Amino acid sequence: MEIEVKQQDIIPYVYFVSSMAQQTTNGMFGSLSSKSDLIGGIFDRWINIIPESVSFNQYFLPKALQQLGENKNVRVFSDFYMYDPKEVGIAPDVIGLKINDKIVPFVKYDDTQEKKCFWVAQDGCPQIEVKSFFGRKYMVSLRDQHYGDKFLVMIGARIDVDYLLSFFNSQIFNEEQTTKLHMPNDFIVSDTKGLLSQTKPVEFNRSTLGKIEILTVTTATEFKNVALKLLGGEIPRYFVDVTERSTLVKEEARKYNQPLSCYCDVQESGLYRFNTNWYELFTTANEKTLDIEITNPNALKVIKKTNNAITVIAEEDAFVNGYKLEKDKQYNINFATFGAIAGEEYFINRGLLHHLPNKEAELIKSLADIIKNN
């Protein structure tokens, strides 16, 4: 299920960043960035929090209301306080609800607490973190920031590259401006292929600016138990796809002739994790290959490798990450690498999130209980 992101969903965030930008003379810094930034860069950093309110207002809260059979006006509260998280700590992504006219805080700020644990969880309220992934197709990751057993909502998001245009003043971007940008033919000797074009008028009438998808709801503890842990400086190698070979590897060119089961071990989650045999043959010392899902690994005989793929022959039908490999055919199992990571982080292929214990029903029940009692 995809949820549309509308202009009205983004307006509060645009205003918030714009307001903060006007309160500094040297660009945006501190709690918003590790380096000084101008407002355009900060907008791009802040769109990753937009799915927080959209997912709850349009998905989780309606489900909770449906479960109750009640018709209350319920909205999520997002954190629009301005502060330096190094000084006050970081509030959870969902700090509370507004139920009709009543405010229900999930946390409260109290600077009398020791060790800067200033955001105090309220009894009976869920603690929720939202992790959004923009444009990352193949894998998801988590850098645990003391999330523990909080609910972890994982969201895939696509926001249109021109999303900010909806908030520009159309009176400024008028036809007169387009005319000023018109390029005369004096600069062209020949353009027979029509590769040069004039600036087109900007459109301001779009209301849908992107879409989000709920990938799963789990906890950080469960995610860490299933995902592969990488340390700083290590490079994740992740599964891309499976392609059938049109040019077969001949018998005399086969180098390994070992079943894929020799190179990986099944985990409690049901996924297969690559072992020392794999790393001795197929990858460099600082790479780690993410776990994969395999049925009948004994039937897949590894016969060749390249930098980004292994070639297998299926001696029986088998599946790898949902791709079917048919008996007596040869396939490439294709991988790719990401850049070296900065610190400890946990990774899993995006298509395998169903191996994580799903906590969506628990989250919705928790929200429903709060709505019912308020």
Tab-separated table of C-alpha atoms in Angstrom:
chain	number	residue	atom	x	y	z
A	1	MET	CA	0.000	0.000	0.000
A	2	GLU	CA	1.361	3.411	-0.996
A	3	ILE	CA	0.359	6.615	0.769
A	4	GLU	CA	0.401	9.896	-1.129
A	5	VAL	CA	2.328	12.819	0.318
A	6	LYS	CA	0.343	16.018	-0.203
A	7	GLN	CA	1.402	19.646	-0.105
A	8	GLN	CA	-0.390	20.186	3.217
A	9	ASP	CA	1.684	17.363	4.738
A	10	ILE	CA	4.917	19.209	4.009
A	11	ILE	CA	3.871	22.804	4.798
A	12	PRO	CA	4.671	22.589	8.562
A	13	TYR	CA	8.195	21.286	7.843
A	14	VAL	CA	8.868	23.944	5.210
A	15	TYR	CA	7.781	26.656	7.636
A	16	PHE	CA	9.799	25.171	10.482
A	17	VAL	CA	13.055	25.043	8.501
A	18	SER	CA	12.414	28.498	7.019
A	19	SER	CA	11.874	29.946	10.494
A	20	MET	CA	15.048	28.367	11.823
A	21	ALA	CA	17.030	29.605	8.816
A	22	GLN	CA	16.136	33.202	9.637
A	23	GLN	CA	17.497	32.852	13.158
A	24	THR	CA	21.099	32.362	12.100
A	25	THR	CA	23.466	34.469	10.008
A	26	ASN	CA	25.931	31.744	9.006
A	27	GLY	CA	23.685	29.139	7.447
A	28	MET	CA	22.112	26.200	9.190
A	29	PHE	CA	24.176	24.290	11.720
A	30	GLY	CA	24.172	22.532	15.069
A	31	SER	CA	21.206	20.231	15.508
A	32	LEU	CA	20.430	20.190	11.802
A	33	SER	CA	23.791	19.313	10.312
A	34	SER	CA	27.340	18.305	11.058
A	35	LYS	CA	28.554	21.225	8.985
A	36	SER	CA	27.362	24.686	8.075
A	37	ASP	CA	24.649	24.467	5.422
A	38	LEU	CA	22.524	26.869	3.441
A	39	ILE	CA	18.782	26.413	3.492
A	40	GLY	CA	18.556	24.306	0.311
A	41	GLY	CA	20.783	21.598	1.722
A	42	ILE	CA	18.896	21.574	4.996
A	43	PHE	CA	15.551	21.104	3.261
A	44	ASP	CA	16.968	17.998	1.619
A	45	ARG	CA	18.165	16.714	4.992
A	46	TRP	CA	14.813	17.364	6.644
A	47	ILE	CA	12.520	15.628	4.173
A	48	ASN	CA	13.408	12.349	5.862
A	49	ILE	CA	11.142	13.269	8.802
A	50	ILE	CA	8.080	14.032	6.663
A	51	PRO	CA	6.923	10.374	6.632
A	52	GLU	CA	6.610	10.438	10.426
A	53	SER	CA	3.345	12.383	10.508
A	54	VAL	CA	2.071	11.121	7.134
A	55	SER	CA	2.365	7.451	8.091
A	56	PHE	CA	0.565	7.886	11.405
A	57	ASN	CA	-2.126	10.325	10.293
A	58	GLN	CA	-3.003	8.355	7.173
A	59	TYR	CA	-2.270	4.754	8.159
A	60	PHE	CA	-1.705	3.786	11.792
A	61	LEU	CA	-4.202	6.100	13.503
A	62	PRO	CA	-7.072	5.313	11.064
A	63	LYS	CA	-6.407	1.598	11.688
A	64	ALA	CA	-6.535	2.170	15.443
A	65	LEU	CA	-9.831	4.072	15.113
A	66	GLN	CA	-11.232	1.327	12.887
A	67	GLN	CA	-10.291	-1.260	15.506
A	68	LEU	CA	-12.163	0.756	18.142
A	69	GLY	CA	-15.125	1.594	15.942
A	70	GLU	CA	-14.920	5.197	17.143
A	71	ASN	CA	-15.059	8.497	15.262
A	72	LYS	CA	-12.596	10.737	17.053
A	73	ASN	CA	-10.400	13.406	15.511
A	74	VAL	CA	-6.872	12.110	16.153
A	75	ARG	CA	-3.623	13.584	14.845
A	76	VAL	CA	0.016	12.901	15.610
A	77	PHE	CA	2.256	15.512	17.202
A	78	SER	CA	5.614	15.998	15.505
A	79	ASP	CA	8.603	17.510	17.298
A	80	PHE	CA	8.844	21.171	16.228
A	81	TYR	CA	10.834	22.361	19.224
A	82	MET	CA	14.084	24.111	18.316
A	83	TYR	CA	17.015	22.771	20.318
A	84	ASP	CA	20.482	21.307	20.167
A	85	PRO	CA	20.168	17.521	20.712
A	86	LYS	CA	23.704	17.475	22.112
A	87	GLU	CA	22.387	19.566	24.982
A	88	VAL	CA	18.897	18.185	25.585
A	89	GLY	CA	18.902	14.754	23.944
A	90	ILE	CA	16.704	13.631	21.078
A	91	ALA	CA	12.966	13.299	21.484
A	92	PRO	CA	11.226	10.240	20.004
A	93	ASP	CA	9.891	10.734	16.494
A	94	VAL	CA	6.283	10.590	17.738
A	95	ILE	CA	6.093	12.695	20.895
A	96	GLY	CA	2.320	12.465	21.354
A	97	LEU	CA	-1.214	12.653	19.979
A	98	LYS	CA	-4.006	15.199	19.835
A	99	ILE	CA	-7.299	13.398	20.458
A	100	ASN	CA	-10.178	15.770	19.742
A	101	ASP	CA	-9.031	18.762	21.838
A	102	LYS	CA	-6.908	16.808	24.326
A	103	ILE	CA	-3.101	16.595	24.174
A	104	VAL	CA	-1.667	13.186	25.115
A	105	PRO	CA	2.148	13.371	25.493
A	106	PHE	CA	4.117	10.173	24.957
A	107	VAL	CA	7.161	11.931	26.454
A	108	LYS	CA	7.663	15.079	28.505
A	109	TYR	CA	10.750	17.271	28.739
A	110	ASP	CA	12.223	17.599	32.237
A	111	ASP	CA	15.673	19.172	32.609
A	112	THR	CA	15.889	18.153	36.272
A	113	GLN	CA	16.609	14.567	35.195
A	114	GLU	CA	20.156	13.263	35.547
A	115	LYS	CA	22.544	12.408	32.686
A	116	LYS	CA	20.533	14.525	30.246
A	117	CYS	CA	17.721	11.952	30.062
A	118	PHE	CA	15.413	14.920	29.690
A	119	TRP	CA	12.758	13.317	27.455
A	120	VAL	CA	10.835	11.200	29.969
A	121	ALA	CA	8.583	8.423	28.671
A	122	GLN	CA	5.034	8.569	30.045
A	123	ASP	CA	3.433	5.501	31.570
A	124	GLY	CA	1.251	3.483	29.230
A	125	CYS	CA	2.452	5.313	26.105
A	126	PRO	CA	4.348	3.680	23.240
A	127	GLN	CA	7.850	4.866	22.398
A	128	ILE	CA	8.178	5.089	18.615
A	129	GLU	CA	11.024	5.701	16.191
A	130	VAL	CA	10.450	6.150	12.452
A	131	LYS	CA	13.214	5.217	10.010
A	132	SER	CA	12.731	6.420	6.412
A	133	PHE	CA	14.632	5.207	3.362
A	134	PHE	CA	14.640	7.475	0.316
A	135	GLY	CA	15.477	5.857	-3.005
A	136	ARG	CA	17.341	2.937	-1.450
A	137	LYS	CA	16.059	-0.035	-3.427
A	138	TYR	CA	18.043	-3.000	-2.217
A	139	MET	CA	18.786	-2.718	1.488
A	140	VAL	CA	17.884	-1.011	4.741
A	141	SER	CA	20.061	-0.339	7.764
A	142	LEU	CA	19.923	0.790	11.357
A	143	ARG	CA	22.452	2.638	13.460
A	144	ASP	CA	21.084	1.951	16.928
A	145	GLN	CA	20.738	5.165	18.916
A	146	HIS	CA	19.609	3.456	22.110
A	147	TYR	CA	16.249	2.557	20.554
A	148	GLY	CA	16.079	-0.752	22.444
A	149	ASP	CA	12.564	-2.192	22.436
A	150	LYS	CA	10.862	0.932	21.127
A	151	PHE	CA	8.597	0.404	18.141
A	152	LEU	CA	10.618	0.829	14.959
A	153	VAL	CA	8.547	1.874	11.934
A	154	MET	CA	10.446	1.399	8.663
A	155	ILE	CA	9.232	3.362	5.640
A	156	GLY	CA	10.211	3.463	1.985
A	157	ALA	CA	9.766	6.955	0.576
A	158	ARG	CA	9.830	8.681	-2.792
A	159	ILE	CA	9.586	12.475	-2.813
A	160	ASP	CA	9.538	14.307	-6.154
A	161	VAL	CA	12.790	16.085	-6.897
A	162	ASP	CA	10.906	19.377	-7.375
A	163	TYR	CA	8.781	19.116	-4.233
A	164	LEU	CA	9.781	22.592	-3.011
A	165	LEU	CA	8.348	24.295	-6.106
A	166	SER	CA	4.880	23.932	-4.617
A	167	PHE	CA	5.848	26.526	-2.027
A	168	PHE	CA	7.430	29.094	-4.311
A	169	ASN	CA	5.503	32.279	-5.034
A	170	SER	CA	3.912	31.887	-8.475
A	171	GLN	CA	3.619	35.687	-8.763
A	172	ILE	CA	7.420	35.868	-8.864
A	173	PHE	CA	7.787	32.965	-11.296
A	174	ASN	CA	5.567	34.482	-13.952
A	175	GLU	CA	5.583	34.561	-17.740
A	176	GLU	CA	7.788	37.657	-17.733
A	177	GLN	CA	10.566	35.684	-16.019
A	178	THR	CA	10.303	32.907	-18.580
A	179	THR	CA	10.654	35.474	-21.344
A	180	LYS	CA	13.864	36.807	-19.779
A	181	LEU	CA	15.338	33.301	-19.932
A	182	HIS	CA	14.660	32.903	-23.649
A	183	MET	CA	17.900	32.198	-25.524
A	184	PRO	CA	18.248	33.820	-28.984
A	185	ASN	CA	19.436	31.805	-31.963
A	186	ASP	CA	22.515	34.036	-32.250
A	187	PHE	CA	24.383	31.478	-30.168
A	188	ILE	CA	23.584	28.541	-32.463
A	189	VAL	CA	25.289	27.682	-35.720
A	190	SER	CA	23.577	24.315	-36.104
A	191	ASP	CA	21.390	22.141	-33.876
A	192	THR	CA	20.027	19.585	-36.326
A	193	LYS	CA	19.269	17.049	-33.561
A	194	GLY	CA	17.360	19.572	-31.451
A	195	LEU	CA	19.465	18.934	-28.358
A	196	LEU	CA	19.143	22.503	-27.082
A	197	SER	CA	15.793	23.595	-25.685
A	198	GLN	CA	14.318	26.708	-24.097
A	199	THR	CA	13.413	27.005	-20.408
A	200	LYS	CA	9.851	25.787	-19.865
A	201	PRO	CA	7.305	27.526	-17.593
A	202	VAL	CA	7.288	26.204	-14.007
A	203	GLU	CA	4.113	24.402	-12.910
A	204	PHE	CA	2.776	25.161	-9.409
A	205	ASN	CA	-0.539	23.321	-9.412
A	206	ARG	CA	0.550	19.832	-8.275
A	207	SER	CA	-0.766	18.742	-4.881
A	208	THR	CA	0.807	15.263	-4.676
A	209	LEU	CA	4.540	15.544	-4.053
A	210	GLY	CA	5.539	11.930	-3.455
A	211	LYS	CA	4.558	8.611	-1.916
A	212	ILE	CA	5.532	6.541	1.089
A	213	GLU	CA	5.145	2.837	1.838
A	214	ILE	CA	5.115	1.141	5.236
A	215	LEU	CA	7.845	-1.492	4.977
A	216	THR	CA	7.439	-3.043	8.423
A	217	VAL	CA	7.000	-2.336	12.117
A	218	THR	CA	9.419	-4.063	14.485
A	219	THR	CA	11.817	-3.103	17.277
A	220	ALA	CA	15.477	-2.171	17.152
A	221	THR	CA	16.285	-5.229	19.272
A	222	GLU	CA	14.550	-7.556	16.810
A	223	PHE	CA	16.191	-5.797	13.862
A	224	LYS	CA	19.644	-6.240	15.379
A	225	ASN	CA	18.952	-9.900	16.138
A	226	VAL	CA	18.213	-10.641	12.475
A	227	ALA	CA	20.314	-8.149	10.493
A	228	LEU	CA	24.049	-8.352	9.762
A	229	LYS	CA	26.296	-6.196	11.929
A	230	LEU	CA	29.029	-4.174	10.203
A	231	LEU	CA	31.754	-2.136	11.849
A	232	GLY	CA	33.231	1.187	10.804
A	233	GLY	CA	35.258	0.938	7.594
A	234	GLU	CA	33.513	-2.223	6.403
A	235	ILE	CA	31.680	-2.355	3.073
A	236	PRO	CA	28.236	-3.970	2.722
A	237	ARG	CA	27.817	-6.259	-0.289
A	238	TYR	CA	24.130	-6.727	-1.005
A	239	PHE	CA	21.970	-8.923	-3.241
A	240	VAL	CA	20.636	-7.275	-6.428
A	241	ASP	CA	18.888	-9.955	-8.516
A	242	VAL	CA	19.152	-13.320	-10.277
A	243	THR	CA	19.561	-13.534	-14.052
A	244	GLU	CA	19.515	-16.631	-16.230
A	245	ARG	CA	22.673	-17.085	-18.292
A	246	SER	CA	22.317	-17.147	-22.064
A	247	THR	CA	25.965	-18.187	-22.467
A	248	LEU	CA	26.576	-21.336	-20.461
A	249	VAL	CA	29.737	-22.021	-18.489
A	250	LYS	CA	31.232	-25.154	-20.028
A	251	GLU	CA	32.268	-28.119	-17.917
A	252	GLU	CA	35.990	-27.499	-18.339
A	253	ALA	CA	35.635	-23.859	-17.266
A	254	ARG	CA	33.891	-24.663	-13.989
A	255	LYS	CA	36.175	-23.859	-11.097
A	256	TYR	CA	34.444	-24.666	-7.807
A	257	ASN	CA	31.639	-27.229	-8.200
A	258	GLN	CA	30.537	-26.859	-4.587
A	259	PRO	CA	26.935	-26.431	-3.387
A	260	LEU	CA	25.997	-22.985	-2.159
A	261	SER	CA	25.306	-24.552	1.235
A	262	CYS	CA	29.081	-24.879	1.714
A	263	TYR	CA	29.399	-21.100	1.772
A	264	CYS	CA	26.578	-20.124	4.138
A	265	ASP	CA	24.860	-21.237	7.331
A	266	VAL	CA	21.197	-20.963	8.218
A	267	GLN	CA	20.310	-18.538	11.012
A	268	GLU	CA	17.487	-18.629	13.539
A	269	SER	CA	15.633	-16.119	11.349
A	270	GLY	CA	15.646	-18.591	8.425
A	271	LEU	CA	18.098	-16.453	6.451
A	272	TYR	CA	21.486	-17.762	5.353
A	273	ARG	CA	24.647	-15.982	6.504
A	274	PHE	CA	27.870	-16.342	4.540
A	275	ASN	CA	30.713	-18.101	6.346
A	276	THR	CA	34.519	-18.179	6.211
A	277	ASN	CA	34.496	-20.399	3.102
A	278	TRP	CA	32.699	-17.617	1.252
A	279	TYR	CA	35.048	-14.899	2.429
A	280	GLU	CA	38.127	-16.916	1.564
A	281	LEU	CA	36.974	-17.279	-2.026
A	282	PHE	CA	34.729	-14.435	-3.009
A	283	THR	CA	35.256	-11.143	-1.202
A	284	THR	CA	37.923	-8.796	0.097
A	285	ALA	CA	38.747	-8.539	3.785
A	286	ASN	CA	36.723	-5.389	4.487
A	287	GLU	CA	33.523	-6.538	2.752
A	288	LYS	CA	30.580	-8.269	4.385
A	289	THR	CA	27.825	-9.874	2.321
A	290	LEU	CA	24.287	-9.418	3.607
A	291	ASP	CA	22.246	-12.488	4.485
A	292	ILE	CA	20.070	-14.035	1.789
A	293	GLU	CA	16.977	-16.211	1.655
A	294	ILE	CA	17.496	-19.623	0.006
A	295	THR	CA	15.355	-22.691	-0.426
A	296	ASN	CA	17.225	-25.893	-1.298
A	297	PRO	CA	20.777	-24.463	-1.095
A	298	ASN	CA	22.252	-27.945	-1.603
A	299	ALA	CA	20.802	-27.940	-5.129
A	300	LEU	CA	22.654	-24.803	-6.236
A	301	LYS	CA	26.189	-25.666	-7.318
A	302	VAL	CA	28.619	-22.755	-7.517
A	303	ILE	CA	30.669	-23.048	-10.720
A	304	LYS	CA	32.137	-19.590	-11.317
A	305	LYS	CA	32.593	-16.150	-9.779
A	306	THR	CA	33.225	-12.602	-10.926
A	307	ASN	CA	33.676	-9.427	-8.908
A	308	ASN	CA	29.927	-8.854	-8.606
A	309	ALA	CA	28.309	-12.230	-9.193
A	310	ILE	CA	28.485	-15.955	-8.672
A	311	THR	CA	27.315	-18.416	-11.315
A	312	VAL	CA	25.341	-21.436	-10.150
A	313	ILE	CA	23.734	-24.390	-11.848
A	314	ALA	CA	20.428	-25.548	-10.386
A	315	GLU	CA	20.433	-29.323	-9.950
A	316	GLU	CA	16.876	-29.034	-8.613
A	317	ASP	CA	14.385	-26.157	-8.490
A	318	ALA	CA	15.322	-23.578	-5.852
A	319	PHE	CA	14.623	-19.993	-4.785
A	320	VAL	CA	17.011	-17.159	-3.885
A	321	ASN	CA	15.430	-14.022	-2.374
A	322	GLY	CA	12.168	-14.810	-4.142
A	323	TYR	CA	13.726	-15.545	-7.574
A	324	LYS	CA	13.007	-19.025	-8.934
A	325	LEU	CA	15.947	-21.011	-10.338
A	326	GLU	CA	14.794	-23.938	-12.482
A	327	LYS	CA	16.441	-27.335	-12.657
A	328	ASP	CA	19.342	-27.757	-15.128
A	329	LYS	CA	19.642	-24.016	-15.853
A	330	GLN	CA	22.559	-21.710	-15.077
A	331	TYR	CA	22.107	-18.383	-13.296
A	332	ASN	CA	24.093	-15.403	-12.106
A	333	ILE	CA	23.348	-14.321	-8.544
A	334	ASN	CA	24.257	-10.643	-8.745
A	335	PHE	CA	25.579	-8.450	-5.948
A	336	ALA	CA	26.694	-4.832	-5.568
A	337	THR	CA	28.565	-2.875	-2.933
A	338	PHE	CA	27.876	0.263	-0.945
A	339	GLY	CA	30.542	2.636	0.358
A	340	ALA	CA	32.397	1.986	3.579
A	341	ILE	CA	30.277	2.843	6.615
A	342	ALA	CA	31.351	5.296	9.292
A	343	GLY	CA	30.472	3.291	12.399
A	344	GLU	CA	28.623	0.270	13.732
A	345	GLU	CA	25.492	-0.375	11.657
A	346	TYR	CA	23.095	-3.250	10.987
A	347	PHE	CA	22.027	-4.182	7.435
A	348	ILE	CA	19.423	-6.383	5.766
A	349	ASN	CA	18.243	-6.736	2.180
A	350	ARG	CA	15.056	-4.710	1.799
A	351	GLY	CA	13.117	-7.597	0.265
A	352	LEU	CA	13.719	-9.747	3.352
A	353	LEU	CA	12.077	-7.560	5.989
A	354	HIS	CA	9.343	-10.198	6.386
A	355	HIS	CA	11.911	-12.209	8.358
A	356	LEU	CA	11.739	-9.576	11.124
A	357	PRO	CA	9.115	-10.149	13.829
A	358	ASN	CA	6.244	-7.857	12.843
A	359	LYS	CA	4.930	-5.596	15.600
A	360	GLU	CA	2.338	-3.619	13.641
A	361	ALA	CA	-0.629	-5.173	15.433
A	362	GLU	CA	0.951	-4.375	18.808
A	363	LEU	CA	1.577	-0.757	17.810
A	364	ILE	CA	-1.977	-0.270	16.559
A	365	LYS	CA	-3.412	-1.841	19.724
A	366	SER	CA	-1.255	0.457	21.855
A	367	LEU	CA	-2.529	3.492	19.934
A	368	ALA	CA	-6.105	2.223	20.133
A	369	ASP	CA	-5.879	1.819	23.927
A	370	ILE	CA	-4.676	5.416	24.317
A	371	ILE	CA	-7.424	6.756	22.035
A	372	LYS	CA	-10.058	4.738	23.884
A	373	ASN	CA	-8.992	6.062	27.283
A	374	ASN	CA	-8.796	9.697	26.228
